[in-house]
Amino acid sequence: MSALVLAVLLSLVSAVAYAAAAIVQERVAASAPSSAYAPVRRPAWWGSVTLNGLGSALHVAALAYGPLTLVQPMGALTIVFALPMSAVFIRRRAGAAAWRGAVMATAGLAGLLALTKGADAGAVAMGPRLVLAAAGLGAVAALFVASRALHRAATRSVLLAAAAGSAFGLASVFTKSVAEDWQSGLPAAELPILFAIAAFALVGLMLSQASYRGAGLAAPLATVTVVNPVVAAAIGLTLFGESFRYGTAGTAIALGFGVVAAGGLILLTTERLNAGRRTGPAPAPVAGMPAAPGAAGRQEDTPDQTATPPALR
């Protein structure tokens, strides 16, 4: 088996693992509304954490065998896998609008990443990296605070998912920088960056869990899937000297792909808002989980009434 084929297979399995983790997270959020960020008493949630870890490990392994321009776009298949898996395992079928939004978001992201040309992330000094970590934490915190002011579950979840995707993207950037500096052992100077990676990964996990609360699966998952690599690519372009292929023409095409991805997210959010105005039976629970209280349609527009502290999931 060639290295390229192995990279593709690892990327596909990684996307399936991420999709399964997202489905479990959404069901936990629906059946445990009082534990928005870290439902640590739910075994299913720990299962989703394990699946996320498996997806991350497979993604890193795929990068070892294949180029970034191949592996990163394939991560966008997470949302494409999640919709049919959701229909099969929890009998929740996505509507036509959700499918169109998912395909648009995936195609836009894949095109954007395919046009990004990598650079040396290890060339940036420690000082700018620490400034980036502080600025990134501030941006994630701002998105989180803004989400607390919203009452609609769909729009609130998109902001939380954007914050989660930003945290995951920052963790990816710092992981890349450490990996390129790590040649013969771990320099002590890298320890602050390792702590930043752990912090952003934990924050992203907790916020993504909260984003599924009363908002369904497609919109939060698509937002995380798109925002994560877009944030990483934006940092690479501005800080690490990355660029788009084919010069000005490639930049213009990349912007077009970005518009397509954003349109897909808007379509998914709009579809979820419209679904929130309809009532219907609650979705079937995953085995071993209690059914979500009330009808799914009535949960969509219900303000967050719990007093959960802003402890990240």
PDB file of C-alpha atoms in Angstrom:
ATOM      1  CA  MET A   1       0.000   0.000   0.000  1.00  0.00           C
ATOM      2  CA  SER A   2       1.417   3.370  -1.013  1.00  0.00           C
ATOM      3  CA  ALA A   3       1.880   6.196   1.501  1.00  0.00           C
ATOM      4  CA  LEU A   4      -0.675   8.320  -0.335  1.00  0.00           C
ATOM      5  CA  VAL A   5      -3.369   5.628  -0.175  1.00  0.00           C
ATOM      6  CA  LEU A   6      -2.615   5.069   3.520  1.00  0.00           C
ATOM      7  CA  ALA A   7      -2.968   8.814   4.174  1.00  0.00           C
ATOM      8  CA  VAL A   8      -6.362   8.823   2.455  1.00  0.00           C
ATOM      9  CA  LEU A   9      -7.588   5.803   4.441  1.00  0.00           C
ATOM     10  CA  LEU A  10      -6.391   7.282   7.731  1.00  0.00           C
ATOM     11  CA  SER A  11      -8.097  10.586   6.894  1.00  0.00           C
ATOM     12  CA  LEU A  12     -11.379   8.844   6.087  1.00  0.00           C
ATOM     13  CA  VAL A  13     -11.378   6.860   9.332  1.00  0.00           C
ATOM     14  CA  SER A  14     -10.442  10.024  11.230  1.00  0.00           C
ATOM     15  CA  ALA A  15     -13.429  11.868   9.750  1.00  0.00           C
ATOM     16  CA  VAL A  16     -15.731   8.973  10.691  1.00  0.00           C
ATOM     17  CA  ALA A  17     -14.413   9.048  14.270  1.00  0.00           C
ATOM     18  CA  TYR A  18     -14.984  12.808  14.505  1.00  0.00           C
ATOM     19  CA  ALA A  19     -18.487  12.402  13.080  1.00  0.00           C
ATOM     20  CA  ALA A  20     -19.367   9.656  15.572  1.00  0.00           C
ATOM     21  CA  ALA A  21     -18.030  11.785  18.428  1.00  0.00           C
ATOM     22  CA  ALA A  22     -20.179  14.723  17.307  1.00  0.00           C
ATOM     23  CA  ILE A  23     -23.317  12.557  17.162  1.00  0.00           C
ATOM     24  CA  VAL A  24     -22.726  11.277  20.704  1.00  0.00           C
ATOM     25  CA  GLN A  25     -21.989  14.803  21.959  1.00  0.00           C
ATOM     26  CA  GLU A  26     -25.245  16.084  20.477  1.00  0.00           C
ATOM     27  CA  ARG A  27     -27.279  13.286  22.065  1.00  0.00           C
ATOM     28  CA  VAL A  28     -25.624  13.892  25.446  1.00  0.00           C
ATOM     29  CA  ALA A  29     -26.416  17.606  25.127  1.00  0.00           C
ATOM     30  CA  ALA A  30     -30.056  16.810  24.326  1.00  0.00           C
ATOM     31  CA  SER A  31     -30.500  14.385  27.226  1.00  0.00           C
ATOM     32  CA  ALA A  32     -28.442  16.245  29.847  1.00  0.00           C
ATOM     33  CA  PRO A  33     -29.389  19.936  29.478  1.00  0.00           C
ATOM     34  CA  SER A  34     -28.170  20.813  32.961  1.00  0.00           C
ATOM     35  CA  SER A  35     -24.586  19.811  32.102  1.00  0.00           C
ATOM     36  CA  ALA A  36     -23.863  22.038  29.147  1.00  0.00           C
ATOM     37  CA  TYR A  37     -20.082  22.119  29.157  1.00  0.00           C
ATOM     38  CA  ALA A  38     -18.654  19.004  30.795  1.00  0.00           C
ATOM     39  CA  PRO A  39     -21.158  16.219  31.582  1.00  0.00           C
ATOM     40  CA  VAL A  40     -18.439  14.191  33.277  1.00  0.00           C
ATOM     41  CA  ARG A  41     -20.944  11.863  34.911  1.00  0.00           C
ATOM     42  CA  ARG A  42     -22.169  10.613  31.557  1.00  0.00           C
ATOM     43  CA  PRO A  43     -20.210   7.597  30.252  1.00  0.00           C
ATOM     44  CA  ALA A  44     -21.355   8.434  26.730  1.00  0.00           C
ATOM     45  CA  TRP A  45     -19.589  11.791  26.929  1.00  0.00           C
ATOM     46  CA  TRP A  46     -16.326  10.101  27.818  1.00  0.00           C
ATOM     47  CA  GLY A  47     -16.924   7.881  24.822  1.00  0.00           C
ATOM     48  CA  SER A  48     -17.139  10.994  22.632  1.00  0.00           C
ATOM     49  CA  VAL A  49     -13.897  12.274  24.172  1.00  0.00           C
ATOM     50  CA  THR A  50     -12.241   8.968  23.268  1.00  0.00           C
ATOM     51  CA  LEU A  51     -13.571   9.159  19.714  1.00  0.00           C
ATOM     52  CA  ASN A  52     -12.270  12.720  19.372  1.00  0.00           C
ATOM     53  CA  GLY A  53      -8.870  11.581  20.609  1.00  0.00           C
ATOM     54  CA  LEU A  54      -8.889   8.719  18.115  1.00  0.00           C
ATOM     55  CA  GLY A  55      -9.792  11.107  15.301  1.00  0.00           C
ATOM     56  CA  SER A  56      -6.958  13.445  16.280  1.00  0.00           C
ATOM     57  CA  ALA A  57      -4.417  10.615  16.424  1.00  0.00           C
ATOM     58  CA  LEU A  58      -5.477   9.306  13.010  1.00  0.00           C
ATOM     59  CA  HIS A  59      -5.335  12.829  11.565  1.00  0.00           C
ATOM     60  CA  VAL A  60      -1.765  13.299  12.818  1.00  0.00           C
ATOM     61  CA  ALA A  61      -0.821   9.879  11.434  1.00  0.00           C
ATOM     62  CA  ALA A  62      -2.323  10.791   8.058  1.00  0.00           C
ATOM     63  CA  LEU A  63      -0.196  13.942   7.991  1.00  0.00           C
ATOM     64  CA  ALA A  64       2.874  11.742   8.476  1.00  0.00           C
ATOM     65  CA  TYR A  65       2.095   9.861   5.260  1.00  0.00           C
ATOM     66  CA  GLY A  66       0.434  12.459   3.061  1.00  0.00           C
ATOM     67  CA  PRO A  67       0.718  16.146   2.211  1.00  0.00           C
ATOM     68  CA  LEU A  68      -1.156  18.781   4.186  1.00  0.00           C
ATOM     69  CA  THR A  69      -3.027  19.883   1.057  1.00  0.00           C
ATOM     70  CA  LEU A  70      -4.574  16.411   0.807  1.00  0.00           C
ATOM     71  CA  VAL A  71      -5.187  15.557   4.467  1.00  0.00           C
ATOM     72  CA  GLN A  72      -6.622  18.859   5.697  1.00  0.00           C
ATOM     73  CA  PRO A  73      -9.429  19.153   3.094  1.00  0.00           C
ATOM     74  CA  MET A  74     -10.493  15.575   3.817  1.00  0.00           C
ATOM     75  CA  GLY A  75     -11.226  16.603   7.398  1.00  0.00           C
ATOM     76  CA  ALA A  76     -14.187  18.522   5.969  1.00  0.00           C
ATOM     77  CA  LEU A  77     -15.824  15.165   5.244  1.00  0.00           C
ATOM     78  CA  THR A  78     -16.751  14.971   8.928  1.00  0.00           C
ATOM     79  CA  ILE A  79     -20.032  16.818   8.396  1.00  0.00           C
ATOM     80  CA  VAL A  80     -20.791  14.769   5.254  1.00  0.00           C
ATOM     81  CA  PHE A  81     -20.345  11.513   7.181  1.00  0.00           C
ATOM     82  CA  ALA A  82     -22.221  12.794  10.240  1.00  0.00           C
ATOM     83  CA  LEU A  83     -25.534  13.400   8.473  1.00  0.00           C
ATOM     84  CA  PRO A  84     -26.102   9.846   7.120  1.00  0.00           C
ATOM     85  CA  MET A  85     -24.637   8.320  10.295  1.00  0.00           C
ATOM     86  CA  SER A  86     -27.139  10.346  12.313  1.00  0.00           C
ATOM     87  CA  ALA A  87     -29.962   9.043  10.119  1.00  0.00           C
ATOM     88  CA  VAL A  88     -28.827   5.435  10.558  1.00  0.00           C
ATOM     89  CA  PHE A  89     -27.981   5.342  14.258  1.00  0.00           C
ATOM     90  CA  ILE A  90     -30.428   7.788  15.854  1.00  0.00           C
ATOM     91  CA  ARG A  91     -33.029   7.950  13.058  1.00  0.00           C
ATOM     92  CA  ARG A  92     -32.680  11.694  12.559  1.00  0.00           C
ATOM     93  CA  ARG A  93     -32.789  12.525   8.862  1.00  0.00           C
ATOM     94  CA  ALA A  94     -31.399  15.819   7.648  1.00  0.00           C
ATOM     95  CA  GLY A  95     -33.529  17.949   5.379  1.00  0.00           C
ATOM     96  CA  ALA A  96     -32.582  19.077   1.893  1.00  0.00           C
ATOM     97  CA  ALA A  97     -31.495  22.492   3.165  1.00  0.00           C
ATOM     98  CA  ALA A  98     -29.148  20.912   5.704  1.00  0.00           C
ATOM     99  CA  TRP A  99     -27.581  18.748   3.012  1.00  0.00           C
ATOM    100  CA  ARG A 100     -27.115  21.719   0.696  1.00  0.00           C
ATOM    101  CA  GLY A 101     -25.529  23.731   3.486  1.00  0.00           C
ATOM    102  CA  ALA A 102     -23.238  20.852   4.459  1.00  0.00           C
ATOM    103  CA  VAL A 103     -22.100  20.288   0.875  1.00  0.00           C
ATOM    104  CA  MET A 104     -21.503  24.016   0.346  1.00  0.00           C
ATOM    105  CA  ALA A 105     -19.500  24.318   3.580  1.00  0.00           C
ATOM    106  CA  THR A 106     -17.442  21.225   2.773  1.00  0.00           C
ATOM    107  CA  ALA A 107     -16.728  22.212  -0.833  1.00  0.00           C
ATOM    108  CA  GLY A 108     -15.796  25.758   0.155  1.00  0.00           C
ATOM    109  CA  LEU A 109     -13.453  24.576   2.884  1.00  0.00           C
ATOM    110  CA  ALA A 110     -11.824  21.909   0.716  1.00  0.00           C
ATOM    111  CA  GLY A 111     -11.192  24.436  -2.060  1.00  0.00           C
ATOM    112  CA  LEU A 112      -9.798  27.001   0.350  1.00  0.00           C
ATOM    113  CA  LEU A 113      -7.384  24.566   1.955  1.00  0.00           C
ATOM    114  CA  ALA A 114      -6.306  23.093  -1.373  1.00  0.00           C
ATOM    115  CA  LEU A 115      -5.122  26.542  -2.473  1.00  0.00           C
ATOM    116  CA  THR A 116      -3.131  27.246   0.710  1.00  0.00           C
ATOM    117  CA  LYS A 117       0.631  26.833   0.394  1.00  0.00           C
ATOM    118  CA  GLY A 118       2.459  25.898   3.599  1.00  0.00           C
ATOM    119  CA  ALA A 119       5.476  27.509   5.228  1.00  0.00           C
ATOM    120  CA  ASP A 120       7.788  26.952   8.192  1.00  0.00           C
ATOM    121  CA  ALA A 121       5.778  27.426  11.391  1.00  0.00           C
ATOM    122  CA  GLY A 122       8.868  26.963  13.516  1.00  0.00           C
ATOM    123  CA  ALA A 123      10.438  30.147  12.177  1.00  0.00           C
ATOM    124  CA  VAL A 124       8.324  32.380  14.438  1.00  0.00           C
ATOM    125  CA  ALA A 125       9.941  33.414  17.738  1.00  0.00           C
ATOM    126  CA  MET A 126       8.480  32.518  21.113  1.00  0.00           C
ATOM    127  CA  GLY A 127       7.384  36.085  21.889  1.00  0.00           C
ATOM    128  CA  PRO A 128       4.951  36.400  18.960  1.00  0.00           C
ATOM    129  CA  ARG A 129       3.602  32.932  19.701  1.00  0.00           C
ATOM    130  CA  LEU A 130       2.762  33.907  23.280  1.00  0.00           C
ATOM    131  CA  VAL A 131       1.106  37.099  22.033  1.00  0.00           C
ATOM    132  CA  LEU A 132      -0.904  34.997  19.588  1.00  0.00           C
ATOM    133  CA  ALA A 133      -1.942  32.648  22.415  1.00  0.00           C
ATOM    134  CA  ALA A 134      -3.153  35.565  24.543  1.00  0.00           C
ATOM    135  CA  ALA A 135      -4.989  37.186  21.624  1.00  0.00           C
ATOM    136  CA  GLY A 136      -6.562  33.865  20.660  1.00  0.00           C
ATOM    137  CA  LEU A 137      -7.761  33.258  24.197  1.00  0.00           C
ATOM    138  CA  GLY A 138      -9.276  36.737  24.245  1.00  0.00           C
ATOM    139  CA  ALA A 139     -11.089  36.132  20.936  1.00  0.00           C
ATOM    140  CA  VAL A 140     -12.486  32.800  22.120  1.00  0.00           C
ATOM    141  CA  ALA A 141     -13.619  34.396  25.384  1.00  0.00           C
ATOM    142  CA  ALA A 142     -15.316  37.243  23.470  1.00  0.00           C
ATOM    143  CA  LEU A 143     -17.282  34.774  21.337  1.00  0.00           C
ATOM    144  CA  PHE A 144     -18.287  32.870  24.453  1.00  0.00           C
ATOM    145  CA  VAL A 145     -19.499  36.026  26.227  1.00  0.00           C
ATOM    146  CA  ALA A 146     -21.424  37.110  23.118  1.00  0.00           C
ATOM    147  CA  SER A 147     -23.153  33.716  22.973  1.00  0.00           C
ATOM    148  CA  ARG A 148     -24.442  34.159  26.533  1.00  0.00           C
ATOM    149  CA  ALA A 149     -26.412  37.227  25.425  1.00  0.00           C
ATOM    150  CA  LEU A 150     -28.351  35.314  22.767  1.00  0.00           C
ATOM    151  CA  HIS A 151     -31.676  33.579  23.372  1.00  0.00           C
ATOM    152  CA  ARG A 152     -32.139  31.511  20.190  1.00  0.00           C
ATOM    153  CA  ALA A 153     -30.521  28.114  20.515  1.00  0.00           C
ATOM    154  CA  ALA A 154     -29.433  27.988  16.867  1.00  0.00           C
ATOM    155  CA  THR A 155     -27.627  31.330  16.811  1.00  0.00           C
ATOM    156  CA  ARG A 156     -26.159  30.778  20.262  1.00  0.00           C
ATOM    157  CA  SER A 157     -24.816  27.396  19.204  1.00  0.00           C
ATOM    158  CA  VAL A 158     -23.167  28.837  16.093  1.00  0.00           C
ATOM    159  CA  LEU A 159     -21.245  31.362  18.204  1.00  0.00           C
ATOM    160  CA  LEU A 160     -20.211  28.655  20.665  1.00  0.00           C
ATOM    161  CA  ALA A 161     -19.174  26.402  17.769  1.00  0.00           C
ATOM    162  CA  ALA A 162     -17.200  29.279  16.227  1.00  0.00           C
ATOM    163  CA  ALA A 163     -15.413  29.744  19.550  1.00  0.00           C
ATOM    164  CA  ALA A 164     -14.718  26.001  19.712  1.00  0.00           C
ATOM    165  CA  GLY A 165     -13.450  25.921  16.130  1.00  0.00           C
ATOM    166  CA  SER A 166     -11.196  28.897  16.849  1.00  0.00           C
ATOM    167  CA  ALA A 167      -9.749  27.134  19.904  1.00  0.00           C
ATOM    168  CA  PHE A 168      -9.149  23.939  17.923  1.00  0.00           C
ATOM    169  CA  GLY A 169      -7.559  25.944  15.108  1.00  0.00           C
ATOM    170  CA  LEU A 170      -5.177  27.675  17.519  1.00  0.00           C
ATOM    171  CA  ALA A 171      -4.285  24.323  19.070  1.00  0.00           C
ATOM    172  CA  SER A 172      -3.478  23.010  15.579  1.00  0.00           C
ATOM    173  CA  VAL A 173      -1.269  26.004  14.818  1.00  0.00           C
ATOM    174  CA  PHE A 174       0.745  25.614  18.009  1.00  0.00           C
ATOM    175  CA  THR A 175       0.982  21.846  17.524  1.00  0.00           C
ATOM    176  CA  LYS A 176       2.476  22.444  14.096  1.00  0.00           C
ATOM    177  CA  SER A 177       4.988  24.949  15.483  1.00  0.00           C
ATOM    178  CA  VAL A 178       6.105  22.586  18.262  1.00  0.00           C
ATOM    179  CA  ALA A 179       6.374  19.654  15.855  1.00  0.00           C
ATOM    180  CA  GLU A 180       8.657  21.622  13.551  1.00  0.00           C
ATOM    181  CA  ASP A 181      10.870  22.753  16.464  1.00  0.00           C
ATOM    182  CA  TRP A 182      11.002  19.311  18.036  1.00  0.00           C
ATOM    183  CA  GLN A 183      14.040  17.649  16.473  1.00  0.00           C
ATOM    184  CA  SER A 184      16.133  16.123  19.269  1.00  0.00           C
ATOM    185  CA  GLY A 185      14.070  16.203  22.403  1.00  0.00           C
ATOM    186  CA  LEU A 186      11.701  18.830  23.758  1.00  0.00           C
ATOM    187  CA  PRO A 187      13.281  22.240  24.494  1.00  0.00           C
ATOM    188  CA  ALA A 188      12.229  23.684  27.847  1.00  0.00           C
ATOM    189  CA  ALA A 189      11.259  26.890  26.057  1.00  0.00           C
ATOM    190  CA  GLU A 190       8.391  25.025  24.369  1.00  0.00           C
ATOM    191  CA  LEU A 191       6.623  24.228  27.660  1.00  0.00           C
ATOM    192  CA  PRO A 192       4.422  27.391  27.610  1.00  0.00           C
ATOM    193  CA  ILE A 193       3.264  26.454  24.113  1.00  0.00           C
ATOM    194  CA  LEU A 194       2.471  22.909  25.228  1.00  0.00           C
ATOM    195  CA  PHE A 195       0.320  24.334  28.029  1.00  0.00           C
ATOM    196  CA  ALA A 196      -1.383  26.585  25.462  1.00  0.00           C
ATOM    197  CA  ILE A 197      -2.112  23.573  23.237  1.00  0.00           C
ATOM    198  CA  ALA A 198      -3.672  21.680  26.146  1.00  0.00           C
ATOM    199  CA  ALA A 199      -5.715  24.715  27.198  1.00  0.00           C
ATOM    200  CA  PHE A 200      -7.084  25.423  23.726  1.00  0.00           C
ATOM    201  CA  ALA A 201      -7.902  21.749  23.141  1.00  0.00           C
ATOM    202  CA  LEU A 202      -9.788  21.528  26.445  1.00  0.00           C
ATOM    203  CA  VAL A 203     -11.623  24.797  25.827  1.00  0.00           C
ATOM    204  CA  GLY A 204     -12.575  23.667  22.329  1.00  0.00           C
ATOM    205  CA  LEU A 205     -13.904  20.345  23.621  1.00  0.00           C
ATOM    206  CA  MET A 206     -16.084  22.013  26.246  1.00  0.00           C
ATOM    207  CA  LEU A 207     -17.433  24.712  23.955  1.00  0.00           C
ATOM    208  CA  SER A 208     -18.233  22.257  21.178  1.00  0.00           C
ATOM    209  CA  GLN A 209     -20.206  20.161  23.666  1.00  0.00           C
ATOM    210  CA  ALA A 210     -22.196  23.231  24.720  1.00  0.00           C
ATOM    211  CA  SER A 211     -22.822  24.187  21.082  1.00  0.00           C
ATOM    212  CA  TYR A 212     -24.982  21.078  20.535  1.00  0.00           C
ATOM    213  CA  ARG A 213     -27.416  22.001  23.289  1.00  0.00           C
ATOM    214  CA  GLY A 214     -30.854  22.402  21.740  1.00  0.00           C
ATOM    215  CA  ALA A 215     -29.395  23.156  18.308  1.00  0.00           C
ATOM    216  CA  GLY A 216     -29.213  19.807  16.560  1.00  0.00           C
ATOM    217  CA  LEU A 217     -26.152  18.347  14.885  1.00  0.00           C
ATOM    218  CA  ALA A 218     -25.547  19.893  11.467  1.00  0.00           C
ATOM    219  CA  ALA A 219     -25.083  23.611  12.160  1.00  0.00           C
ATOM    220  CA  PRO A 220     -22.698  23.345  15.156  1.00  0.00           C
ATOM    221  CA  LEU A 221     -20.645  20.563  13.566  1.00  0.00           C
ATOM    222  CA  ALA A 222     -20.347  22.387  10.243  1.00  0.00           C
ATOM    223  CA  THR A 223     -19.303  25.569  12.035  1.00  0.00           C
ATOM    224  CA  VAL A 224     -16.554  23.817  13.996  1.00  0.00           C
ATOM    225  CA  THR A 225     -15.426  21.913  10.899  1.00  0.00           C
ATOM    226  CA  VAL A 226     -15.079  25.107   8.845  1.00  0.00           C
ATOM    227  CA  VAL A 227     -13.842  27.585  11.457  1.00  0.00           C
ATOM    228  CA  ASN A 228     -11.071  25.291  12.746  1.00  0.00           C
ATOM    229  CA  PRO A 229      -8.969  25.110   9.548  1.00  0.00           C
ATOM    230  CA  VAL A 230      -9.950  28.615   8.420  1.00  0.00           C
ATOM    231  CA  VAL A 231      -8.520  30.089  11.633  1.00  0.00           C
ATOM    232  CA  ALA A 232      -5.392  27.963  11.246  1.00  0.00           C
ATOM    233  CA  ALA A 233      -5.017  29.045   7.608  1.00  0.00           C
ATOM    234  CA  ALA A 234      -5.564  32.722   8.479  1.00  0.00           C
ATOM    235  CA  ILE A 235      -2.840  32.561  11.127  1.00  0.00           C
ATOM    236  CA  GLY A 236      -0.550  30.774   8.698  1.00  0.00           C
ATOM    237  CA  LEU A 237      -1.104  33.469   6.076  1.00  0.00           C
ATOM    238  CA  THR A 238      -0.513  36.383   8.435  1.00  0.00           C
ATOM    239  CA  LEU A 239       2.095  35.042  10.872  1.00  0.00           C
ATOM    240  CA  PHE A 240       3.870  32.054   9.356  1.00  0.00           C
ATOM    241  CA  GLY A 241       4.337  33.421   5.855  1.00  0.00           C
ATOM    242  CA  GLU A 242       1.991  31.003   4.127  1.00  0.00           C
ATOM    243  CA  SER A 243       0.338  32.064   0.893  1.00  0.00           C
ATOM    244  CA  PHE A 244      -2.203  30.971  -1.698  1.00  0.00           C
ATOM    245  CA  ARG A 245      -1.142  29.101  -4.777  1.00  0.00           C
ATOM    246  CA  TYR A 246      -1.249  30.759  -8.214  1.00  0.00           C
ATOM    247  CA  GLY A 247      -0.714  34.296  -6.941  1.00  0.00           C
ATOM    248  CA  THR A 248      -3.483  36.859  -7.301  1.00  0.00           C
ATOM    249  CA  ALA A 249      -5.746  34.515  -9.229  1.00  0.00           C
ATOM    250  CA  GLY A 250      -5.427  31.847  -6.528  1.00  0.00           C
ATOM    251  CA  THR A 251      -6.200  34.399  -3.823  1.00  0.00           C
ATOM    252  CA  ALA A 252      -9.348  35.503  -5.649  1.00  0.00           C
ATOM    253  CA  ILE A 253     -10.482  31.902  -6.108  1.00  0.00           C
ATOM    254  CA  ALA A 254      -9.770  31.171  -2.434  1.00  0.00           C
ATOM    255  CA  LEU A 255     -11.930  34.114  -1.405  1.00  0.00           C
ATOM    256  CA  GLY A 256     -14.703  32.700  -3.589  1.00  0.00           C
ATOM    257  CA  PHE A 257     -14.407  29.344  -1.832  1.00  0.00           C
ATOM    258  CA  GLY A 258     -14.565  31.182   1.495  1.00  0.00           C
ATOM    259  CA  VAL A 259     -17.835  32.807   0.437  1.00  0.00           C
ATOM    260  CA  VAL A 260     -19.243  29.400  -0.534  1.00  0.00           C
ATOM    261  CA  ALA A 261     -18.291  27.946   2.867  1.00  0.00           C
ATOM    262  CA  ALA A 262     -19.841  30.916   4.683  1.00  0.00           C
ATOM    263  CA  GLY A 263     -23.008  30.541   2.609  1.00  0.00           C
ATOM    264  CA  GLY A 264     -23.239  26.899   3.628  1.00  0.00           C
ATOM    265  CA  LEU A 265     -23.008  27.830   7.306  1.00  0.00           C
ATOM    266  CA  ILE A 266     -25.672  30.507   6.890  1.00  0.00           C
ATOM    267  CA  LEU A 267     -27.944  28.005   5.143  1.00  0.00           C
ATOM    268  CA  LEU A 268     -27.467  25.481   7.960  1.00  0.00           C
ATOM    269  CA  THR A 269     -28.200  28.093  10.616  1.00  0.00           C
ATOM    270  CA  THR A 270     -31.281  29.334   8.777  1.00  0.00           C
ATOM    271  CA  GLU A 271     -32.520  25.779   8.348  1.00  0.00           C
ATOM    272  CA  ARG A 272     -32.149  25.175  12.069  1.00  0.00           C
ATOM    273  CA  LEU A 273     -33.969  28.406  12.941  1.00  0.00           C
ATOM    274  CA  ASN A 274     -36.848  27.377  10.679  1.00  0.00           C
ATOM    275  CA  ALA A 275     -36.884  23.926  12.285  1.00  0.00           C
ATOM    276  CA  GLY A 276     -37.142  25.617  15.664  1.00  0.00           C
ATOM    277  CA  ARG A 277     -40.532  27.049  14.688  1.00  0.00           C
ATOM    278  CA  ARG A 278     -41.891  23.584  14.027  1.00  0.00           C
ATOM    279  CA  THR A 279     -42.844  21.075  16.668  1.00  0.00           C
ATOM    280  CA  GLY A 280     -42.325  17.390  16.511  1.00  0.00           C
ATOM    281  CA  PRO A 281     -41.435  14.301  18.522  1.00  0.00           C
ATOM    282  CA  ALA A 282     -38.059  14.133  20.202  1.00  0.00           C
ATOM    283  CA  PRO A 283     -35.442  12.108  18.326  1.00  0.00           C
ATOM    284  CA  ALA A 284     -34.842   8.537  19.337  1.00  0.00           C
ATOM    285  CA  PRO A 285     -32.165   8.299  22.036  1.00  0.00           C
ATOM    286  CA  VAL A 286     -28.927   6.404  21.723  1.00  0.00           C
ATOM    287  CA  ALA A 287     -28.932   3.105  23.560  1.00  0.00           C
ATOM    288  CA  GLY A 288     -28.253   3.664  27.225  1.00  0.00           C
ATOM    289  CA  MET A 289     -29.277   7.349  27.135  1.00  0.00           C
ATOM    290  CA  PRO A 290     -32.576   8.784  28.337  1.00  0.00           C
ATOM    291  CA  ALA A 291     -34.696  10.566  25.790  1.00  0.00           C
ATOM    292  CA  ALA A 292     -34.387  14.334  25.616  1.00  0.00           C
ATOM    293  CA  PRO A 293     -37.159  16.065  27.569  1.00  0.00           C
ATOM    294  CA  GLY A 294     -39.914  17.618  25.501  1.00  0.00           C
ATOM    295  CA  ALA A 295     -40.265  17.901  21.750  1.00  0.00           C
ATOM    296  CA  ALA A 296     -37.215  18.715  19.732  1.00  0.00           C
ATOM    297  CA  GLY A 297     -38.916  21.525  17.886  1.00  0.00           C
ATOM    298  CA  ARG A 298     -39.932  23.286  21.088  1.00  0.00           C
ATOM    299  CA  GLN A 299     -36.390  23.170  22.435  1.00  0.00           C
ATOM    300  CA  GLU A 300     -34.967  25.165  19.567  1.00  0.00           C
ATOM    301  CA  ASP A 301     -36.155  28.612  20.593  1.00  0.00           C
ATOM    302  CA  THR A 302     -36.012  28.058  24.353  1.00  0.00           C
ATOM    303  CA  PRO A 303     -33.644  30.478  26.078  1.00  0.00           C
ATOM    304  CA  ASP A 304     -30.893  29.087  28.218  1.00  0.00           C
ATOM    305  CA  GLN A 305     -32.471  29.088  31.656  1.00  0.00           C
ATOM    306  CA  THR A 306     -29.864  27.108  33.541  1.00  0.00           C
ATOM    307  CA  ALA A 307     -27.340  28.701  35.819  1.00  0.00           C
ATOM    308  CA  THR A 308     -24.392  26.782  34.461  1.00  0.00           C
ATOM    309  CA  PRO A 309     -21.219  28.719  35.263  1.00  0.00           C
ATOM    310  CA  PRO A 310     -18.962  29.636  32.361  1.00  0.00           C
ATOM    311  CA  ALA A 311     -16.589  26.772  33.052  1.00  0.00           C
ATOM    312  CA  LEU A 312     -15.429  25.477  29.738  1.00  0.00           C
ATOM    313  CA  ARG A 313     -16.435  21.958  28.932  1.00  0.00           C
TER     314      ARG A 313
END
